[in-house]
PDB file of C-alpha atoms in Angstrom:
ATOM      1  CA  MET K   1      16.088  -2.800 -12.654  1.00 48.00           C
ATOM      2  CA  ALA K   2      12.819  -2.610 -10.569  1.00 69.00           C
ATOM      3  CA  ARG K   3      13.061  -1.310  -6.885  1.00 86.00           C
ATOM      4  CA  PHE K   4      11.013  -2.044  -3.905  1.00 96.00           C
ATOM      5  CA  MET K   5       8.125   0.512  -3.950  1.00 98.00           C
ATOM      6  CA  THR K   6       7.271   1.903  -0.674  1.00 98.00           C
ATOM      7  CA  ILE K   7       3.590   3.468  -0.015  1.00 98.00           C
ATOM      8  CA  GLY K   8       3.561   5.976   3.205  1.00 98.00           C
ATOM      9  CA  GLU K   9       0.647   4.966   5.400  1.00 98.00           C
ATOM     10  CA  ARG K  10       0.653   7.960   7.508  1.00 98.00           C
ATOM     11  CA  ILE K  11      -2.197   9.982   6.016  1.00 98.00           C
ATOM     12  CA  HIS K  12      -4.972   7.632   7.525  1.00 98.00           C
ATOM     13  CA  VAL K  13      -8.239   8.690   9.083  1.00 98.00           C
ATOM     14  CA  ILE K  14      -7.651   6.437  12.115  1.00 97.00           C
ATOM     15  CA  SER K  15      -5.209   9.128  13.406  1.00 98.00           C
ATOM     16  CA  PRO K  16      -7.301  11.723  15.334  1.00 98.00           C
ATOM     17  CA  VAL K  17      -5.052  14.480  14.161  1.00 98.00           C
ATOM     18  CA  ILE K  18      -5.732  13.631  10.341  1.00 98.00           C
ATOM     19  CA  ARG K  19      -9.524  12.617  11.074  1.00 98.00           C
ATOM     20  CA  LYS K  20     -10.188  16.309  12.459  1.00 98.00           C
ATOM     21  CA  ALA K  21      -7.909  17.834   9.510  1.00 98.00           C
ATOM     22  CA  LEU K  22     -10.304  16.070   6.971  1.00 98.00           C
ATOM     23  CA  GLN K  23     -13.300  17.030   8.705  1.00 97.00           C
ATOM     24  CA  GLU K  24     -12.316  20.734   8.876  1.00 98.00           C
ATOM     25  CA  ARG K  25     -10.400  20.841   5.514  1.00 98.00           C
ATOM     26  CA  ASP K  26      -7.394  21.971   7.463  1.00 98.00           C
ATOM     27  CA  PRO K  27      -4.302  21.481   5.134  1.00 98.00           C
ATOM     28  CA  ALA K  28      -1.554  21.700   7.584  1.00 98.00           C
ATOM     29  CA  PRO K  29      -1.626  18.399   9.370  1.00 98.00           C
ATOM     30  CA  ILE K  30      -2.002  16.581   6.110  1.00 98.00           C
ATOM     31  CA  LEU K  31       0.901  18.504   4.414  1.00 98.00           C
ATOM     32  CA  GLU K  32       3.174  17.898   7.418  1.00 98.00           C
ATOM     33  CA  ARG K  33       2.566  14.183   7.462  1.00 98.00           C
ATOM     34  CA  ALA K  34       3.024  14.140   3.710  1.00 98.00           C
ATOM     35  CA  ARG K  35       6.234  16.098   3.896  1.00 98.00           C
ATOM     36  CA  GLU K  36       7.546  13.877   6.558  1.00 98.00           C
ATOM     37  CA  GLN K  37       6.961  10.660   4.541  1.00 98.00           C
ATOM     38  CA  VAL K  38       8.305  12.230   1.377  1.00 98.00           C
ATOM     39  CA  GLU K  39      11.620  13.377   2.871  1.00 98.00           C
ATOM     40  CA  ALA K  40      11.954   9.874   4.592  1.00 98.00           C
ATOM     41  CA  GLY K  41      11.856   8.151   1.105  1.00 97.00           C
ATOM     42  CA  ALA K  42       8.381   7.058   0.490  1.00 98.00           C
ATOM     43  CA  HIS K  43       7.637   6.570  -3.247  1.00 98.00           C
ATOM     44  CA  TYR K  44       3.700   6.780  -2.908  1.00 98.00           C
ATOM     45  CA  LEU K  45       1.429   8.553  -0.315  1.00 98.00           C
ATOM     46  CA  ASP K  46      -1.638   6.561   0.560  1.00 98.00           C
ATOM     47  CA  VAL K  47      -4.696   8.702   1.511  1.00 98.00           C
ATOM     48  CA  ASN K  48      -7.025   7.015   3.654  1.00 98.00           C
ATOM     49  CA  ILE K  49     -10.164   8.950   3.904  1.00 98.00           C
ATOM     50  CA  GLY K  50     -12.153   6.058   5.821  1.00 97.00           C
ATOM     51  CA  PRO K  51     -15.967   5.079   4.339  1.00 95.00           C
ATOM     52  CA  ALA K  52     -16.335   8.980   4.019  1.00 94.00           C
ATOM     53  CA  GLU K  53     -20.122   8.007   2.898  1.00 93.00           C
ATOM     54  CA  ARG K  54     -21.537  11.485   3.586  1.00 94.00           C
ATOM     55  CA  ASP K  55     -18.949  13.653   1.754  1.00 96.00           C
ATOM     56  CA  GLY K  56     -16.210  11.376   0.229  1.00 97.00           C
ATOM     57  CA  GLU K  57     -17.207  12.529  -3.381  1.00 98.00           C
ATOM     58  CA  GLU K  58     -15.944  16.038  -2.339  1.00 98.00           C
ATOM     59  CA  LEU K  59     -13.324  15.338   0.373  1.00 98.00           C
ATOM     60  CA  MET K  60     -11.288  12.829  -1.867  1.00 98.00           C
ATOM     61  CA  PRO K  61     -10.593  15.371  -4.711  1.00 98.00           C
ATOM     62  CA  TRP K  62     -10.022  18.058  -2.049  1.00 98.00           C
ATOM     63  CA  VAL K  63      -7.056  16.104  -0.784  1.00 98.00           C
ATOM     64  CA  VAL K  64      -5.586  14.835  -4.099  1.00 98.00           C
ATOM     65  CA  LYS K  65      -5.516  18.484  -5.238  1.00 98.00           C
ATOM     66  CA  LEU K  66      -4.094  19.693  -2.005  1.00 98.00           C
ATOM     67  CA  LEU K  67      -1.156  17.132  -1.930  1.00 98.00           C
ATOM     68  CA  GLN K  68      -0.296  17.279  -5.652  1.00 98.00           C
ATOM     69  CA  SER K  69      -0.169  21.037  -5.415  1.00 98.00           C
ATOM     70  CA  GLU K  70       2.501  20.655  -2.691  1.00 98.00           C
ATOM     71  CA  PHE K  71       4.160  17.297  -3.663  1.00 98.00           C
ATOM     72  CA  PRO K  72       3.742  17.292  -7.662  1.00 98.00           C
ATOM     73  CA  ASP K  73       6.598  14.505  -7.929  1.00 98.00           C
ATOM     74  CA  THR K  74       4.817  11.994  -5.672  1.00 98.00           C
ATOM     75  CA  PRO K  75       2.200   9.842  -6.732  1.00 98.00           C
ATOM     76  CA  LEU K  76      -0.907   8.965  -4.687  1.00 98.00           C
ATOM     77  CA  CYS K  77      -2.599   5.759  -3.482  1.00 98.00           C
ATOM     78  CA  LEU K  78      -6.170   6.440  -3.128  1.00 98.00           C
ATOM     79  CA  ASP K  79      -7.677   4.361  -0.012  1.00 98.00           C
ATOM     80  CA  THR K  80     -11.402   4.099   0.536  1.00 98.00           C
ATOM     81  CA  ALA K  81     -14.226   1.497  -0.003  1.00 95.00           C
ATOM     82  CA  ASN K  82     -16.319   4.369  -1.431  1.00 97.00           C
ATOM     83  CA  THR K  83     -16.164   3.838  -5.195  1.00 97.00           C
ATOM     84  CA  LYS K  84     -17.715   7.256  -5.978  1.00 98.00           C
ATOM     85  CA  ALA K  85     -15.070   8.771  -4.010  1.00 98.00           C
ATOM     86  CA  ILE K  86     -12.384   7.015  -5.732  1.00 98.00           C
ATOM     87  CA  GLU K  87     -13.794   7.975  -8.902  1.00 98.00           C
ATOM     88  CA  ALA K  88     -13.972  11.563  -8.018  1.00 98.00           C
ATOM     89  CA  GLY K  89     -10.355  11.559  -6.667  1.00 98.00           C
ATOM     90  CA  LEU K  90      -9.115  10.100 -10.020  1.00 98.00           C
ATOM     91  CA  LYS K  91     -11.199  12.588 -12.080  1.00 98.00           C
ATOM     92  CA  VAL K  92      -8.824  15.112 -10.619  1.00 98.00           C
ATOM     93  CA  TYR K  93      -5.661  13.321 -10.368  1.00 98.00           C
ATOM     94  CA  ASP K  94      -2.711  14.460 -12.319  1.00 98.00           C
ATOM     95  CA  PRO K  95      -0.722  11.262 -13.407  1.00 98.00           C
ATOM     96  CA  LYS K  96       2.545  12.899 -14.512  1.00 98.00           C
ATOM     97  CA  PRO K  97       4.209  11.504 -11.156  1.00 98.00           C
ATOM     98  CA  GLY K  98       3.032   8.089 -11.694  1.00 98.00           C
ATOM     99  CA  LYS K  99      -0.256   6.193 -12.171  1.00 98.00           C
ATOM    100  CA  ALA K 100      -2.720   6.561  -9.136  1.00 98.00           C
ATOM    101  CA  ILE K 101      -3.196   3.261  -7.006  1.00 98.00           C
ATOM    102  CA  ILE K 102      -6.776   2.233  -5.989  1.00 98.00           C
ATOM    103  CA  ASN K 103      -6.660   0.595  -2.560  1.00 98.00           C
ATOM    104  CA  SER K 104      -8.305  -1.705  -3.066  1.00 97.00           C
ATOM    105  CA  ALA K 105     -10.314  -4.420  -4.905  1.00 98.00           C
ATOM    106  CA  ASP K 106     -10.960  -7.996  -3.982  1.00 98.00           C
ATOM    107  CA  ALA K 107     -12.437 -11.096  -5.009  1.00 98.00           C
ATOM    108  CA  GLY K 108     -15.964 -10.015  -3.499  1.00 97.00           C
ATOM    109  CA  ALA K 109     -17.946  -7.036  -2.916  1.00 95.00           C
ATOM    110  CA  ARG K 110     -15.121  -4.602  -4.304  1.00 97.00           C
ATOM    111  CA  ILE K 111     -14.276  -6.703  -7.528  1.00 97.00           C
ATOM    112  CA  GLY K 112     -16.033  -3.733  -9.311  1.00 97.00           C
ATOM    113  CA  MET K 113     -12.605  -1.452  -8.457  1.00 98.00           C
ATOM    114  CA  LEU K 114     -11.024  -3.425 -11.291  1.00 98.00           C
ATOM    115  CA  GLU K 115     -13.174  -1.846 -13.723  1.00 98.00           C
ATOM    116  CA  VAL K 116     -12.698   1.804 -12.150  1.00 98.00           C
ATOM    117  CA  ALA K 117      -9.025   1.200 -12.496  1.00 98.00           C
ATOM    118  CA  ALA K 118      -9.159   0.109 -16.039  1.00 98.00           C
ATOM    119  CA  GLU K 119     -11.447   3.067 -16.925  1.00 98.00           C
ATOM    120  CA  TYR K 120      -9.049   5.712 -15.206  1.00 98.00           C
ATOM    121  CA  GLY K 121      -5.760   4.047 -16.035  1.00 98.00           C
ATOM    122  CA  ALA K 122      -4.902   3.454 -12.628  1.00 98.00           C
ATOM    123  CA  MET K 123      -3.251   0.698 -10.792  1.00 98.00           C
ATOM    124  CA  VAL K 124      -4.968  -1.263  -8.180  1.00 98.00           C
ATOM    125  CA  ILE K 125      -4.245  -3.458  -5.082  1.00 98.00           C
ATOM    126  CA  GLY K 126      -5.926  -6.723  -5.175  1.00 98.00           C
ATOM    127  CA  LEU K 127      -6.717  -8.264  -1.900  1.00 98.00           C
ATOM    128  CA  CYS K 128      -6.508 -12.135  -2.279  1.00 98.00           C
ATOM    129  CA  ALA K 129      -9.644 -12.496  -0.271  1.00 97.00           C
ATOM    130  CA  LYS K 130     -13.688 -12.399  -0.529  1.00 95.00           C
ATOM    131  CA  GLU K 131     -15.037 -12.031   2.944  1.00 89.00           C
ATOM    132  CA  GLY K 132     -12.483 -11.573   5.678  1.00 88.00           C
ATOM    133  CA  ILE K 133      -8.834 -13.555   5.981  1.00 92.00           C
ATOM    134  CA  PRO K 134      -8.482 -16.700   3.664  1.00 94.00           C
ATOM    135  CA  ARG K 135      -8.307 -19.757   5.470  1.00 94.00           C
ATOM    136  CA  ASP K 136      -5.249 -20.917   3.694  1.00 96.00           C
ATOM    137  CA  ASN K 137      -3.094 -20.285   0.469  1.00 97.00           C
ATOM    138  CA  ASP K 138      -5.429 -22.361  -1.500  1.00 98.00           C
ATOM    139  CA  GLU K 139      -7.957 -19.787  -1.045  1.00 97.00           C
ATOM    140  CA  ARG K 140      -5.425 -16.975  -1.521  1.00 98.00           C
ATOM    141  CA  ILE K 141      -4.038 -18.188  -4.826  1.00 98.00           C
ATOM    142  CA  ALA K 142      -7.697 -18.934  -5.848  1.00 98.00           C
ATOM    143  CA  TYR K 143      -8.765 -15.483  -5.161  1.00 98.00           C
ATOM    144  CA  CYS K 144      -5.756 -14.056  -6.715  1.00 98.00           C
ATOM    145  CA  THR K 145      -6.448 -16.007  -9.834  1.00 98.00           C
ATOM    146  CA  GLU K 146     -10.105 -14.731  -9.931  1.00 98.00           C
ATOM    147  CA  ILE K 147      -8.948 -11.005  -9.507  1.00 98.00           C
ATOM    148  CA  LEU K 148      -6.324 -11.557 -12.196  1.00 98.00           C
ATOM    149  CA  ASP K 149      -9.128 -13.085 -14.782  1.00 98.00           C
ATOM    150  CA  ARG K 150     -11.613 -10.380 -14.202  1.00 98.00           C
ATOM    151  CA  ALA K 151      -8.862  -7.750 -14.449  1.00 98.00           C
ATOM    152  CA  MET K 152      -7.803  -8.861 -17.718  1.00 97.00           C
ATOM    153  CA  ALA K 153     -11.142  -9.246 -18.954  1.00 98.00           C
ATOM    154  CA  VAL K 154     -11.853  -5.432 -18.546  1.00 97.00           C
ATOM    155  CA  GLY K 155      -8.587  -4.356 -19.940  1.00 97.00           C
ATOM    156  CA  LEU K 156      -6.087  -4.124 -17.036  1.00 98.00           C
ATOM    157  CA  ASN K 157      -2.249  -5.170 -17.519  1.00 97.00           C
ATOM    158  CA  PRO K 158      -1.237  -7.523 -14.850  1.00 97.00           C
ATOM    159  CA  GLU K 159       1.724  -5.250 -14.343  1.00 97.00           C
ATOM    160  CA  ASP K 160      -0.855  -2.792 -12.740  1.00 98.00           C
ATOM    161  CA  ILE K 161      -2.323  -4.916 -10.247  1.00 98.00           C
ATOM    162  CA  LEU K 162      -0.364  -5.146  -6.678  1.00 98.00           C
ATOM    163  CA  PHE K 163      -1.696  -8.635  -5.040  1.00 98.00           C
ATOM    164  CA  ASP K 164      -1.924  -8.511  -1.400  1.00 98.00           C
ATOM    165  CA  PRO K 165      -2.219 -11.895   0.319  1.00 98.00           C
ATOM    166  CA  LEU K 166      -3.295 -10.253   3.597  1.00 97.00           C
ATOM    167  CA  PHE K 167      -0.604  -9.867   6.002  1.00 97.00           C
ATOM    168  CA  VAL K 168      -1.790 -10.916   9.877  1.00 96.00           C
ATOM    169  CA  VAL K 169      -0.832 -10.267  13.359  1.00 95.00           C
ATOM    170  CA  VAL K 170       2.127 -12.044  14.585  1.00 96.00           C
ATOM    171  CA  LYS K 171       0.414 -11.438  18.320  1.00 92.00           C
ATOM    172  CA  GLY K 172      -2.169 -14.484  18.304  1.00 88.00           C
ATOM    173  CA  MET K 173      -1.493 -15.567  14.653  1.00 90.00           C
ATOM    174  CA  GLN K 174       2.261 -16.646  14.897  1.00 91.00           C
ATOM    175  CA  GLU K 175       1.638 -19.872  13.197  1.00 92.00           C
ATOM    176  CA  LYS K 176       0.176 -17.947  10.022  1.00 93.00           C
ATOM    177  CA  GLN K 177       3.307 -16.004   9.177  1.00 96.00           C
ATOM    178  CA  GLN K 178       5.360 -18.485   7.310  1.00 97.00           C
ATOM    179  CA  GLU K 179       1.821 -19.366   5.462  1.00 97.00           C
ATOM    180  CA  VAL K 180       1.802 -15.584   4.434  1.00 98.00           C
ATOM    181  CA  LEU K 181       5.387 -15.673   3.288  1.00 98.00           C
ATOM    182  CA  GLU K 182       4.778 -18.428   1.303  1.00 98.00           C
ATOM    183  CA  ALA K 183       1.799 -16.902  -0.406  1.00 98.00           C
ATOM    184  CA  VAL K 184       3.967 -13.936  -1.402  1.00 98.00           C
ATOM    185  CA  ARG K 185       6.477 -16.575  -2.891  1.00 98.00           C
ATOM    186  CA  GLN K 186       3.834 -18.250  -4.966  1.00 98.00           C
ATOM    187  CA  ILE K 187       2.260 -15.055  -6.328  1.00 98.00           C
ATOM    188  CA  SER K 188       5.737 -13.877  -7.073  1.00 98.00           C
ATOM    189  CA  GLU K 189       6.493 -17.054  -9.013  1.00 98.00           C
ATOM    190  CA  MET K 190       3.340 -16.434 -11.061  1.00 98.00           C
ATOM    191  CA  GLY K 191       5.197 -13.413 -12.450  1.00 97.00           C
ATOM    192  CA  LEU K 192       2.887 -10.904 -10.336  1.00 98.00           C
ATOM    193  CA  LYS K 193       3.552  -8.019  -8.250  1.00 98.00           C
ATOM    194  CA  THR K 194       2.809  -7.884  -4.364  1.00 98.00           C
ATOM    195  CA  THR K 195       2.052  -5.973  -1.516  1.00 98.00           C
ATOM    196  CA  GLY K 196       0.876  -5.672   1.953  1.00 98.00           C
ATOM    197  CA  GLY K 197       0.226  -3.502   4.878  1.00 97.00           C
ATOM    198  CA  LEU K 198       3.196  -4.071   7.500  1.00 97.00           C
ATOM    199  CA  SER K 199       1.668  -2.486  10.336  1.00 96.00           C
ATOM    200  CA  ASN K 200      -0.928  -5.320  10.424  1.00 96.00           C
ATOM    201  CA  VAL K 201       1.779  -7.652  11.285  1.00 97.00           C
ATOM    202  CA  SER K 202       2.907  -5.777  14.409  1.00 96.00           C
ATOM    203  CA  ASN K 203      -0.578  -4.705  15.342  1.00 95.00           C
ATOM    204  CA  GLY K 204      -1.248  -5.125  19.273  1.00 95.00           C
ATOM    205  CA  CYS K 205       2.576  -5.664  19.897  1.00 95.00           C
ATOM    206  CA  PRO K 206       4.525  -3.352  22.385  1.00 96.00           C
ATOM    207  CA  ARG K 207       5.290  -0.066  20.760  1.00 94.00           C
ATOM    208  CA  ASN K 208       8.780  -0.341  21.239  1.00 95.00           C
ATOM    209  CA  LEU K 209       9.140  -3.846  19.209  1.00 96.00           C
ATOM    210  CA  ARG K 210       6.660  -2.861  16.575  1.00 96.00           C
ATOM    211  CA  GLY K 211       9.310  -1.188  14.007  1.00 96.00           C
ATOM    212  CA  LEU K 212      11.624  -4.235  14.606  1.00 96.00           C
ATOM    213  CA  ILE K 213       8.846  -6.683  13.774  1.00 97.00           C
ATOM    214  CA  GLU K 214       7.920  -5.042  10.396  1.00 97.00           C
ATOM    215  CA  ALA K 215      11.568  -4.596   9.486  1.00 97.00           C
ATOM    216  CA  VAL K 216      12.313  -8.316  10.075  1.00 97.00           C
ATOM    217  CA  PHE K 217       9.209  -9.205   8.292  1.00 97.00           C
ATOM    218  CA  CYS K 218       9.681  -6.992   5.525  1.00 98.00           C
ATOM    219  CA  SER K 219      13.234  -8.486   4.981  1.00 97.00           C
ATOM    220  CA  MET K 220      11.734 -11.927   4.963  1.00 97.00           C
ATOM    221  CA  ALA K 221       8.867 -11.090   2.468  1.00 98.00           C
ATOM    222  CA  ILE K 222      11.317  -9.362   0.247  1.00 97.00           C
ATOM    223  CA  GLN K 223      13.356 -12.559   0.168  1.00 96.00           C
ATOM    224  CA  CYS K 224      10.132 -14.272  -0.928  1.00 97.00           C
ATOM    225  CA  GLY K 225       9.448 -11.900  -3.752  1.00 96.00           C
ATOM    226  CA  LEU K 226       7.534  -8.956  -2.164  1.00 98.00           C
ATOM    227  CA  THR K 227       7.763  -5.881  -4.351  1.00 97.00           C
ATOM    228  CA  SER K 228       6.062  -3.156  -2.328  1.00 98.00           C
ATOM    229  CA  ALA K 229       4.599  -2.473   1.019  1.00 98.00           C
ATOM    230  CA  ILE K 230       2.402   0.002   2.689  1.00 98.00           C
ATOM    231  CA  ILE K 231       4.513   1.350   5.503  1.00 98.00           C
ATOM    232  CA  ASN K 232       5.599   3.707   8.028  1.00 98.00           C
ATOM    233  CA  PRO K 233       8.618   5.573   6.251  1.00 98.00           C
ATOM    234  CA  CYS K 234       9.381   7.318   9.307  1.00 97.00           C
ATOM    235  CA  ASN K 235      10.765   4.050  10.677  1.00 97.00           C
ATOM    236  CA  LYS K 236      14.462   4.531   9.981  1.00 96.00           C
ATOM    237  CA  LEU K 237      15.163   1.087  11.119  1.00 97.00           C
ATOM    238  CA  LEU K 238      12.429  -0.412   8.334  1.00 97.00           C
ATOM    239  CA  MET K 239      13.979   2.056   5.609  1.00 97.00           C
ATOM    240  CA  ASP K 240      17.468   0.975   6.232  1.00 96.00           C
ATOM    241  CA  VAL K 241      16.504  -2.790   6.056  1.00 96.00           C
ATOM    242  CA  ILE K 242      14.565  -2.186   3.061  1.00 96.00           C
ATOM    243  CA  LYS K 243      17.507  -0.516   1.312  1.00 94.00           C
ATOM    244  CA  THR K 244      20.119  -3.141   2.424  1.00 94.00           C
ATOM    245  CA  SER K 245      17.676  -6.065   1.240  1.00 93.00           C
ATOM    246  CA  GLU K 246      17.612  -4.342  -2.078  1.00 91.00           C
ATOM    247  CA  VAL K 247      21.366  -4.572  -2.030  1.00 90.00           C
ATOM    248  CA  ILE K 248      21.433  -8.129  -1.065  1.00 90.00           C
ATOM    249  CA  LYS K 249      18.564  -9.018  -3.929  1.00 86.00           C
ATOM    250  CA  GLY K 250      20.581  -7.338  -6.615  1.00 82.00           C
ATOM    251  CA  TRP K 251      17.959  -4.473  -7.065  1.00 74.00           C
ATOM    252  CA  ASN K 252      20.172  -1.648  -5.826  1.00 65.00           C
ATOM    253  CA  LEU K 253      22.501  -1.034  -8.460  1.00 61.00           C
ATOM    254  CA  TYR K 254      24.490   1.773  -6.137  1.00 58.00           C
ATOM    255  CA  CYS K 255      25.910  -0.968  -3.865  1.00 57.00           C
ATOM    256  CA  ASP K 256      29.301   0.730  -3.465  1.00 58.00           C
ATOM    257  CA  SER K 257      28.123   3.739  -2.861  1.00 56.00           C
ATOM    258  CA  TYR K 258      25.571   2.724  -0.478  1.00 56.00           C
ATOM    259  CA  LEU K 259      28.168   0.672   1.512  1.00 61.00           C
ATOM    260  CA  GLU K 260      30.332   3.786   2.004  1.00 60.00           C
ATOM    261  CA  LEU K 261      27.638   5.971   3.604  1.00 53.00           C
TER     262      LEU K 261
END
């Protein structure tokens, strides 16, 4: 039975430590972040190098080879809008631990990432958007369908697409949260896989509440059919909530041993 898939978000150029390490090709901080997430239970590691317009084609292969040399059993999610950098990373990626994930395609300027995924045998996150945040769920489902049609036309299996309805911040967009959860439900009822960035939901909220907000939203989204998420796996509360949600959903086949811990 399928399990909820967690994608660790902490190797991200927005972090000053990671940005400096990427610029200087310093392995230590990157490997430390990777180890923390793998030990916390992340199934995939997201590698966000930013736009990397100047050196992306050299940077992405470097970090892919670095991580796979140290964590050969952990697959990677390659995260940049730079198509050439994605392709360069996929050329050196070893798929033994699992298919790489491209983060991401959309129904607009980045729809070409679907062809890249098909060419290299990768999975891909499909943002249900074209320009910015969709106005409503009618737009989300329209873009979802557009991505699905294009993906199938270029030879991608729908199983290899993770549809992201775009999670939005609860602070200032509280009224949109139920709409996003409903989008997860609708996409799931189409027989498709779903994902989203949990930190988007808590962005701008007090630090002491962010982990709680993400955990509660994730639990509600799992009930609506969410099958994966880009998360901070070092948030123990969140990881415990995910495991418990799996038990209640019937995804975790080791319920008795889990409840005895």
